[in-house]
Amino acid sequence: MRSLRNAREGARALASSKLRTFFMMAGIIAGISGLTVVMAAGRGTEKRVMKRVNAFGTRAIMITAGGGKGFAPPQEGVTTLRPEDAEAIRTQIRGVDVVAPFALGRNMSIKAGSTQVQAMVMAVRPEWHDAWDWHTTDGEPIAADDTATLARVCVLGEMIARDLFGNQSCVGEFVQIGSTRFKVKGVLEHRGPSPQGDEFDSRLVVPLTTGLRRLFNQDHITNIRLKVGDPRQIESIADEVRLLLHARHHITPPREDDFAIFSAADIARMARGISGTLTYLLMALAVLSLLVGGIVLMNILLISVGERKKEIGLRRALGATHGDIFQQFLMESLSVTGLGMIIGSLLGWAISIALDRSGLWPVVVTWEPFGLALVFCLAVGLFFGIQPARQAARLSPVEALR
Amino acid sequence: MIELEAIEKTYDGVAVRTAVLKGVSFRVARGEYVAIMGTSGTGKSTLMNILGCLDRPTAGRYRLDDTDVADLDDDQLSRVRNSKIGFVFQQFHLLDQTSALQNVLLPLIYAEKYPEDARQRAQSALTDMGLADRMTYRPGELSGGQQQRVAIARALITDPALILADEPTGNLDSESGAEVMAIFGRLHRRGRTIVLVTHDRSVAEHSHRIIVLKDGTIAEDSPVAEPRVAEVAPDETRGQEATR
Ligand SMILES: Nc1ncnc2c1ncn2[C@@H]1O[C@H](COP(=O)(O)OP(=O)(O)O)[C@@H](O)[C@H]1O
Ligand SMILES: [Mg+2]
């Protein structure tokens, strides 16, 4: 009860000098709101990374013809990757469940009746569906027969099917790819955005042999997609594949690779970019600001103990014990950090939401920064409040009153 | 109520030792009205601090209500100050940012039990001091005399037996001073023990006994034959006897 009264005296002192209170609080507010935003942004980034990785496939390895560091469709005119490479991987590397060689053709013109769109065509083998875990919702997938017979059939992405045929079923209809007529065999299930940012669902697939012979007029492929059995082996399998392709393509170190290998880990690394480092840096900055805020708080409190000697002396004369004075000043410190925490958390939360809404940065708000803020504020309030409170309590009433 | 036996107080400075009180002994019975006089620097405030349990004597014995103050620890002294003593200071010592009412309530915060009727008690104490219409005013919005009356209300809120006033009229004009002295007279008639410090004989003569300090000892201790009665204009005597 008495502690409560002391706390109220502390709060009253804070309320009566608002500017001072604000300065005591400023660093805490900055630190806590910073921490909240950084943590929410960090979470948001992780979520985006996971989304990219999931879109890529957590057990997937992608081999792309041509070198290069970025994860992008292969450059045109690179002819080094061949179906035999896929076959070699399938027979020589253990731990790979599915090997799916395919060839991409960008910006092909697709026509159905009077409707025409531009789309990416993927020429694939039947394993492709398994390699991507991407199956048909309507009609049939690409089958072994189709590649064996160079069948002129295709399976449409959900979006392109809608663009060409509206909402009605299109299985059995015909589309014209370039100058060749293809029968629509099926429609793929919805998949959403690709790691590169375009829509998976605006692509269409044809049998590999048909695509190479009739659409692209080439015998090289652009990609091989692997699905490994155990995601933990993904890096070591990627290394083995690299060695195998080095041998097959006669590449020795000074020469650059004529292919690129990306695993889920690479995708995560690329998606994260410097944001991981940045998160830690900003977090350190926020904690630093909390510490600076704590030091400022302590100094203002120490100054205020000096300025309020008379008040302290008076309180002692009227019956306050050492303990009462100590409690009052400690409560002032804790109230400042507590209030700073509430304001800082709310501010940080508002900034996080605004950041998310504006599309500048994906944000996930969790309870963790608030819990952390509470712990930090108690710690800062106690640590930096004890010294001034002790100093105040130590004053002798006679000295203080003079 | 108060028993002082050979009280000494020496301040240990950096280079010098100042012996301020060199053996002061006297008794004050319950209900007495005593003035302590002496020129500036003779140690009146020093003595007052000892009487008020704010400071301890270097030597000698101080018994307050039959308790040797030397036996009490710091927290116990705080409790004694809170429950037995009401202080009135020359500089009023009110909290600036706080209303008259809150100032009067201040000692109750440190009371062993916060009374449920605290507010009413503070209000009636202020009314008793003629400040019924000034309760929400801050010290800066009050005259010196009014501020000192707030301070007296604060001194009375815990219902202490002993009032210690160190130069209570020192910062007041003569009219406000007379007002304050009239209040002390009234408190005395109601049975409070009052010890008043002043360097001004005309103020001291309101009391019933004058102790003169000189060179750290008592030079004179004599009753006042005919205590003065403070004259206050009729419209200034707004206070009514508060029921205790
Ligand atoms: N804390 C202290 N340290 C040293 N000397 C002090 C201290 N307090 C008071 N004194 C000295 O004690 C003497 C008496 O002071 P005080 O009791 O305030 O006198 P009065 O109230 O009668 O004017 C003065 O000479 C003063 O300088
Ligand atoms: Mg003095």
XYZ file of C-alpha atoms and ligand atoms in Angstrom, chain B residues 40-41 43-46 90 166-167 197, ligand 2:
11
model
C 21.517 34.645 14.107
C 24.016 31.795 14.060
C 22.406 27.402 16.849
C 18.650 27.794 17.092
C 18.011 25.849 13.906
C 20.570 23.280 14.944
C 10.652 29.849 7.516
C 11.593 27.726 12.906
C 11.210 31.451 12.233
C 12.293 29.672 17.155
Mg 18.086 29.447 11.724
